[in-house]
XYZ file of C-alpha atoms in Angstrom:
502
model
C 5.946 16.650 -8.697
C 7.337 18.526 -5.687
C 6.451 16.949 -2.378
C 5.629 18.964 0.617
C 5.326 17.956 4.243
C 1.553 18.355 4.743
C 1.223 17.817 8.548
C 3.897 19.202 10.705
C 2.156 19.663 14.049
C 1.707 15.993 15.117
C 4.216 15.149 17.924
C 4.087 12.265 20.284
C 5.028 12.642 24.067
C 7.812 9.993 23.600
C 9.425 10.403 27.068
C 6.185 9.599 28.905
C 4.362 7.209 26.619
C 3.423 3.558 27.064
C 5.816 2.012 24.749
C 5.388 -1.334 23.022
C 7.929 -2.877 25.348
C 6.138 -1.489 28.567
C 2.830 -3.007 27.301
C 4.544 -6.265 26.700
C 5.963 -6.690 30.331
C 4.643 -9.941 31.833
C 2.376 -11.169 28.987
C 4.436 -11.986 25.981
C 3.671 -15.461 24.608
C 5.211 -17.450 21.690
C 2.606 -19.187 19.545
C 3.228 -22.625 18.086
C 3.929 -20.987 14.709
C 6.788 -19.071 16.292
C 5.175 -15.520 16.427
C 5.142 -13.646 19.654
C 2.029 -11.947 21.211
C 1.631 -9.661 24.001
C -1.574 -7.523 24.884
C -4.656 -6.899 23.056
C -4.633 -3.120 22.210
C -7.059 -0.627 20.259
C -4.330 1.459 18.558
C -0.702 1.077 17.582
C 1.409 4.090 16.513
C 4.555 3.502 14.433
C 6.619 6.464 15.529
C 8.703 8.330 12.955
C 9.176 6.315 9.664
C 10.837 9.259 8.129
C 14.498 8.233 7.189
C 16.480 8.457 4.068
C 17.622 5.275 2.356
C 18.105 3.396 -0.869
C 16.298 0.493 -2.799
C 16.344 -0.969 -6.330
C 13.477 0.112 -8.540
C 12.458 -2.034 -11.406
C 13.070 -0.613 -14.752
C 12.513 -3.677 -17.169
C 10.595 -6.929 -17.084
C 11.449 -9.092 -20.077
C 9.249 -12.142 -20.446
C 11.450 -13.469 -23.371
C 14.712 -13.672 -21.221
C 13.006 -14.022 -17.932
C 15.118 -11.186 -16.545
C 14.136 -8.090 -14.531
C 16.530 -5.011 -14.482
C 16.760 -2.462 -11.643
C 18.115 0.930 -10.931
C 19.294 2.180 -7.529
C 17.115 4.868 -5.880
C 18.205 7.138 -3.168
C 15.418 8.668 -1.242
C 15.017 11.482 1.445
C 13.029 11.321 4.516
C 9.931 12.178 2.767
C 8.800 12.563 -0.829
C 7.289 10.524 -3.790
C 10.080 8.026 -3.801
C 10.149 7.381 -0.028
C 8.676 4.055 1.064
C 5.025 4.421 2.184
C 4.996 8.067 1.660
C 4.821 7.627 -2.036
C 2.078 5.727 -3.848
C 0.620 2.733 -1.858
C -1.765 0.002 -2.858
C -4.223 -1.747 -0.662
C -4.542 -5.508 -0.299
C -7.127 -7.701 1.107
C -7.005 -11.573 1.901
C -9.843 -13.626 2.983
C -11.899 -14.926 4.719
C -13.394 -11.594 5.119
C -16.608 -9.617 4.521
C -15.995 -5.956 3.751
C -19.017 -3.694 4.459
C -17.242 -0.204 3.849
C -14.029 1.074 2.548
C -12.909 4.566 2.140
C -9.786 6.681 1.392
C -9.088 10.188 2.480
C -6.358 12.652 1.324
C -5.490 16.291 1.615
C -6.646 18.788 -1.014
C -3.303 18.997 -3.014
C -3.181 15.123 -3.341
C -6.842 15.035 -4.345
C -6.194 17.718 -7.098
C -3.249 15.695 -8.553
C -5.117 12.369 -8.666
C -8.147 14.068 -9.986
C -6.305 14.902 -13.264
C -5.946 11.350 -14.174
C -8.080 9.327 -16.408
C -10.941 7.454 -14.785
C -11.750 3.905 -15.409
C -15.447 3.320 -14.541
C -16.924 -0.022 -13.517
C -18.465 -2.066 -16.413
C -21.952 -1.087 -17.079
C -23.947 -3.626 -19.212
C -26.438 -1.135 -20.504
C -23.527 1.293 -21.557
C -21.799 -1.481 -23.288
C -24.789 -2.515 -25.217
C -25.480 1.022 -26.283
C -21.793 1.472 -27.361
C -22.085 -1.926 -29.370
C -25.364 -0.887 -31.097
C -24.650 2.894 -31.672
C -20.879 3.098 -31.657
C -18.572 3.439 -34.562
C -18.475 0.388 -36.710
C -15.734 1.401 -39.219
C -12.444 3.146 -38.652
C -10.860 5.070 -41.390
C -7.421 3.568 -42.058
C -5.957 7.035 -42.419
C -6.748 7.682 -38.816
C -3.852 7.497 -36.314
C -3.617 4.286 -34.271
C -3.726 4.946 -30.531
C -0.749 4.112 -28.709
C -0.748 3.207 -24.976
C 1.335 5.293 -22.600
C 3.642 2.355 -21.967
C 4.480 2.105 -25.718
C 5.086 5.953 -25.894
C 7.502 5.600 -23.136
C 9.525 2.722 -24.812
C 12.990 3.428 -26.143
C 15.586 1.136 -27.793
C 18.976 0.771 -26.304
C 22.004 -1.216 -26.869
C 24.089 0.046 -23.961
C 26.013 -2.632 -21.994
C 26.620 -1.811 -18.256
C 27.189 1.804 -19.036
C 26.713 4.312 -16.253
C 24.716 7.504 -16.853
C 23.662 10.623 -15.045
C 19.912 11.021 -14.993
C 17.637 13.899 -13.865
C 16.219 13.007 -10.507
C 17.610 12.166 -7.183
C 18.362 8.520 -8.331
C 21.628 7.012 -9.334
C 21.452 4.572 -12.255
C 23.610 1.660 -13.386
C 22.359 0.209 -16.650
C 23.132 -3.469 -17.070
C 23.245 -5.317 -20.339
C 20.216 -4.651 -22.418
C 19.757 -5.194 -26.114
C 16.043 -4.846 -26.059
C 13.351 -2.106 -25.609
C 13.155 -0.793 -22.038
C 10.489 1.427 -20.441
C 11.934 4.124 -18.078
C 9.830 6.624 -16.115
C 10.055 10.290 -17.154
C 12.167 12.582 -14.992
C 10.453 13.818 -11.839
C 10.152 17.500 -11.615
C 11.813 19.534 -8.913
C 14.368 16.899 -8.076
C 18.161 16.809 -8.984
C 20.440 14.064 -10.129
C 23.942 14.078 -8.733
C 27.146 12.129 -8.895
C 28.247 9.109 -10.804
C 26.262 5.928 -11.274
C 26.773 3.407 -8.531
C 26.087 -0.286 -8.263
C 22.586 -1.523 -7.469
C 21.757 -2.639 -3.916
C 22.376 -6.193 -3.372
C 19.170 -8.114 -3.561
C 17.796 -10.964 -1.345
C 16.651 -14.222 -2.971
C 13.420 -14.117 -0.961
C 10.702 -14.706 -3.468
C 7.645 -13.311 -1.478
C 6.891 -10.077 0.066
C 5.195 -11.840 2.940
C 7.947 -12.678 5.309
C 7.091 -12.207 8.913
C 9.895 -11.504 11.361
C 8.812 -11.854 15.111
C 9.524 -9.174 17.606
C 9.477 -10.566 21.025
C 9.174 -7.702 23.561
C 9.397 -7.776 27.248
C 5.839 -8.689 28.346
C 2.589 -6.469 28.897
C -0.089 -5.996 31.427
C -3.323 -7.424 30.141
C -6.189 -5.106 29.614
C -9.042 -5.610 32.191
C -12.286 -6.853 30.567
C -14.562 -4.088 29.727
C -12.021 -1.335 30.205
C -13.029 1.828 28.399
C -10.545 3.763 26.139
C -9.145 6.675 28.182
C -9.848 10.211 26.774
C -6.865 11.082 24.696
C -4.883 14.225 24.674
C -3.678 16.122 21.523
C 0.023 15.701 20.814
C 1.989 18.687 22.315
C 3.799 20.687 19.593
C 7.462 19.885 19.736
C 9.152 20.440 16.340
C 9.171 24.081 15.255
C 8.366 24.916 11.575
C 10.750 27.017 9.625
C 9.406 30.669 9.326
C 9.231 30.689 5.470
C 7.355 27.433 5.290
C 5.250 27.607 8.432
C 2.052 29.330 7.320
C 1.700 26.948 4.144
C 2.227 23.851 6.060
C -0.178 24.843 8.821
C -2.823 26.065 6.326
C -2.575 22.636 4.547
C -2.748 20.838 7.927
C -5.912 22.699 8.871
C -7.584 21.699 5.625
C -10.329 19.001 5.543
C -9.330 15.640 4.416
C -11.573 14.793 1.529
C -12.900 11.327 0.686
C -11.369 10.256 -2.719
C -12.815 6.656 -2.786
C -15.743 5.015 -1.234
C -17.201 1.462 -1.284
C -20.234 -0.017 0.524
C -21.437 -3.581 0.021
C -25.014 -2.306 0.178
C -24.465 -0.665 -3.380
C -21.241 -2.049 -4.725
C -21.871 -0.891 -8.234
C -22.096 2.624 -7.089
C -18.668 2.600 -5.431
C -16.421 5.462 -6.551
C -12.700 5.848 -6.823
C -11.649 2.226 -6.598
C -10.539 -0.428 -8.851
C -10.284 -4.116 -7.790
C -7.668 -6.377 -9.256
C -5.881 -9.545 -8.631
C -2.914 -11.512 -10.051
C -5.001 -13.380 -12.714
C -3.822 -11.656 -15.885
C -5.088 -13.074 -19.248
C -4.095 -11.301 -22.395
C -7.447 -12.293 -23.857
C -9.388 -10.387 -21.243
C -7.180 -8.030 -19.080
C -3.688 -8.002 -17.898
C -1.121 -10.601 -19.321
C 0.392 -14.000 -18.639
C 3.739 -15.501 -19.688
C 5.827 -18.542 -18.334
C 8.621 -16.559 -17.107
C 6.428 -14.444 -14.563
C 3.118 -15.837 -14.433
C -0.008 -13.812 -14.172
C -0.041 -9.992 -13.879
C -2.467 -7.840 -12.216
C -5.872 -7.837 -14.084
C -9.396 -6.769 -13.492
C -11.415 -9.531 -11.619
C -14.986 -10.693 -11.143
C -16.854 -9.373 -8.234
C -15.956 -12.309 -6.048
C -12.258 -11.833 -6.865
C -12.237 -15.429 -8.343
C -11.595 -14.941 -11.933
C -10.222 -12.594 -14.445
C -12.632 -9.950 -16.067
C -12.082 -7.971 -19.197
C -13.521 -4.885 -17.419
C -13.334 -3.225 -14.058
C -16.023 -4.741 -11.937
C -17.384 -3.678 -8.489
C -16.406 -5.846 -5.621
C -19.180 -7.914 -3.880
C -17.530 -7.554 -0.531
C -16.716 -11.182 0.176
C -13.457 -13.069 0.048
C -14.579 -16.703 1.144
C -11.160 -18.110 2.005
C -7.470 -17.262 2.297
C -7.065 -18.532 -1.216
C -8.623 -15.219 -2.411
C -6.587 -12.104 -2.391
C -7.485 -8.762 -4.150
C -5.458 -5.541 -4.782
C -7.318 -2.243 -4.406
C -6.004 0.789 -6.402
C -7.536 3.967 -7.479
C -9.895 4.152 -10.443
C -7.194 6.131 -12.381
C -5.289 4.138 -14.913
C -1.636 4.612 -15.071
C -0.124 7.188 -17.593
C 3.319 8.626 -18.025
C 3.575 9.701 -14.467
C 3.425 6.171 -13.121
C 6.802 4.735 -12.670
C 7.583 1.566 -14.932
C 5.020 -1.138 -14.811
C 5.070 -4.742 -16.197
C 4.172 -4.549 -19.956
C 0.497 -5.315 -20.814
C -0.358 -5.462 -17.089
C -3.485 -3.647 -15.786
C -1.966 -0.797 -13.886
C -3.704 1.944 -11.837
C -2.448 4.682 -9.671
C -2.317 4.068 -5.882
C -2.579 6.895 -3.153
C 0.396 9.073 -2.400
C 1.288 11.529 0.374
C 2.694 11.681 3.746
C -0.765 12.338 5.176
C -3.580 9.921 4.212
C -6.115 7.864 5.737
C -7.702 4.484 4.977
C -10.813 3.321 6.698
C -12.541 -0.114 6.601
C -15.398 -1.947 8.087
C -14.975 -5.673 8.024
C -15.783 -9.112 9.510
C -13.316 -12.090 9.572
C -15.249 -15.327 10.401
C -13.425 -18.688 10.332
C -13.354 -20.563 7.078
C -10.845 -23.136 5.912
C -9.453 -23.165 2.312
C -11.339 -25.197 -0.278
C -8.340 -26.394 -2.195
C -5.790 -29.107 -1.556
C -2.632 -26.923 -1.632
C -1.122 -27.706 1.821
C 1.527 -24.879 1.236
C -1.066 -22.096 1.217
C -1.945 -20.343 4.386
C -5.575 -20.989 5.481
C -8.012 -19.099 7.652
C -5.812 -16.124 8.120
C -7.242 -12.809 6.727
C -5.228 -9.709 6.419
C -5.377 -6.141 5.260
C -2.001 -4.561 4.150
C -0.286 -1.895 2.131
C 2.521 -2.056 -0.410
C 4.593 0.268 -2.278
C 2.247 0.403 -5.441
C 5.162 -0.480 -7.705
C 5.291 -3.879 -6.281
C 1.868 -5.239 -7.591
C 2.210 -3.328 -10.937
C 5.558 -5.221 -11.328
C 5.234 -8.622 -9.686
C 3.881 -9.240 -6.274
C 5.235 -12.694 -5.769
C 8.203 -14.316 -7.645
C 11.636 -14.002 -8.943
C 13.341 -13.756 -12.231
C 15.288 -16.498 -13.931
C 18.322 -15.583 -11.926
C 16.335 -15.944 -8.733
C 16.477 -12.248 -8.155
C 13.341 -10.789 -6.928
C 11.662 -8.899 -9.674
C 10.050 -6.091 -7.667
C 11.524 -3.611 -5.348
C 10.122 -5.260 -2.154
C 13.232 -7.305 -1.079
C 15.384 -4.112 -1.146
C 13.073 -2.055 1.082
C 10.567 -0.106 -1.001
C 7.914 -0.584 1.693
C 5.155 -2.641 3.053
C 2.850 -1.922 6.056
C 0.892 -4.902 7.386
C -1.973 -3.115 9.283
C -4.142 -6.102 10.408
C -2.809 -9.618 9.672
C -3.459 -13.073 10.982
C -0.202 -15.047 10.735
C -1.443 -18.497 11.548
C -4.291 -20.821 10.593
C -7.439 -19.916 12.738
C -5.323 -17.118 14.606
C -7.583 -14.428 16.163
C -4.751 -11.942 17.107
C -3.978 -9.617 14.345
C -0.325 -8.229 14.191
C 1.033 -5.234 12.439
C 4.528 -4.789 10.814
C 6.364 -2.470 8.858
C 8.829 -4.025 6.295
C 11.565 -1.852 4.888
C 14.745 -4.013 4.301
C 18.018 -2.072 4.488
C 16.381 0.531 6.560
C 14.739 0.837 10.220
C 11.776 -1.525 10.304
C 9.860 -3.742 12.840
C 6.601 -5.040 14.088
C 4.711 -4.723 17.390
C 3.873 -7.865 19.320
C 0.770 -6.238 20.764
C -2.276 -7.220 18.734
C -5.763 -6.303 17.613
C -8.677 -8.746 18.185
C -10.064 -10.432 15.124
C -13.639 -9.525 14.542
C -15.383 -13.008 14.508
C -19.217 -12.903 14.225
C -19.364 -9.263 14.346
C -18.198 -6.258 12.389
C -15.324 -4.014 13.118
C -14.401 -0.415 11.948
C -10.700 0.068 11.651
C -8.430 2.869 10.406
C -4.882 3.355 9.263
C -3.787 6.933 9.423
C -0.528 8.486 7.980
C 0.146 11.597 9.983
C 3.661 12.605 9.154
C 6.038 11.310 10.250
C 4.018 8.576 11.931
C 1.452 5.845 11.065
C -1.229 4.903 13.394
C -3.458 1.761 13.125
C -6.600 1.845 15.308
C -10.006 0.353 16.149
C -12.792 2.887 15.518
C -15.969 3.266 17.366
C -18.883 1.495 15.869
C -20.727 4.797 15.276
C -17.901 6.319 13.352
C -19.224 7.766 10.195
C -17.255 7.402 6.771
C -18.315 10.794 5.694
C -17.513 12.637 2.575
C -14.794 14.592 4.408
C -12.921 14.601 7.776
C -11.780 17.793 9.538
C -8.150 18.109 10.609
C -9.525 18.218 14.165
C -11.206 14.874 13.784
C -8.014 13.299 12.437
C -5.929 14.779 15.248
C -8.441 13.252 17.836
C -8.235 9.830 16.083
C -4.448 9.671 16.388
C -4.090 11.669 19.613
C -2.085 9.732 22.272
C -2.771 9.484 25.954
C 0.401 8.905 28.049
C -1.523 6.789 30.572
C -3.318 4.573 28.070
C -2.823 0.883 28.375
C -4.659 0.182 24.998
C -2.505 2.534 22.691
C 0.916 1.047 21.994
C 3.787 3.190 20.805
C 6.353 1.316 18.625
C 9.483 3.251 17.788
C 10.754 3.052 14.236
C 12.995 6.195 14.390
C 13.907 8.561 17.121
């Protein structure tokens, strides 16, 4: 799919803004857990995340050998392969109560996602009707249905042979004598050059590593200070004459709500699927001793595997509970490779997209006795959707991370408590091998109250922000509304600007 820059008019007043470092002057503190904290803010913009780079994409997960194979992916500053501009998944960790959740995209991305097959929530009455009135006999002459993954499986006996492919990726195939599943070529991209070695991988086993970024200290926000009126970003980058009208027309389009959840009527939620790493081949997903549990559907509380897609009940009672939120569209041949037999869904793609949530994060300690597991540390974050579809946590038999995370395919921590009982939520962009970082300014954890919060991709930036209590998660948001949300006031002491790129 050809990827077009959808928003070209967002530009920050870099020279006159309150940078993260300026907000940290005089107030940085190091917590006992080693993390640095500066000032409480209401918004953080990660400036310019559009850079080219490379990471290793997984092309094979073999439970028999315990080995994962990868290919090298070269990506441009934007596009479906670019970290965080391609598909992302959403992740929630308790303790947390979610009242509302919504996803917004531009019309072109809505159209693409809308063509996929929808997996509805389980409906007991519908299931009973299907059992009572459904087909009870299948003619043996009928064709047996084959899953998209099986359709894309090919046998190979190549041993470390380089090959030229048909997208902007370079591949070195390592030894393989078993079937492997490889994604179909991407349209409107070009393969060039000989194959080159894969990117060296780190032995880190988990996509939850937290570098600390101690800035020079900030001025504390006076109690009760109101958020200053923000000004639109002045236009600074010109648009090429041949592309300008199309880009501006797309930029002016409404952002449509493609998914919505409310705890008041969870079974009526649309556009979402709720999963976790609890795969059971007897129900949904899979399990093996090499890689453990894959993604699967889960019960409404996220605590057990379910054979069907179930609506979320809105509560993750402790940090022992994590769920993965994806679209309700099941993967087909347009998904890149996913772990065989795992429950796999599409995420949300595009350089312009918005995620809104209303949540409450009261204090609760874990119930279990695993002292190595973080407790009372809720979080909301985003991953390259390939990561959970492959293996969110863990390495292969050679202690090589199985997913693309360790080589920099992308993670954005939007609102995360890093320590037990912490009430300061940090944000960080992980993209190993490329520009990355995290702001030491923080958001206040909503304890005993609800908070509305948003993460908006507005090319080439990402802004995370606290919303007004009256903000409506309506069926669409105008481009003017989006621009007002992410607008930056150069004199604001509650909106931090953290530079990733120039």
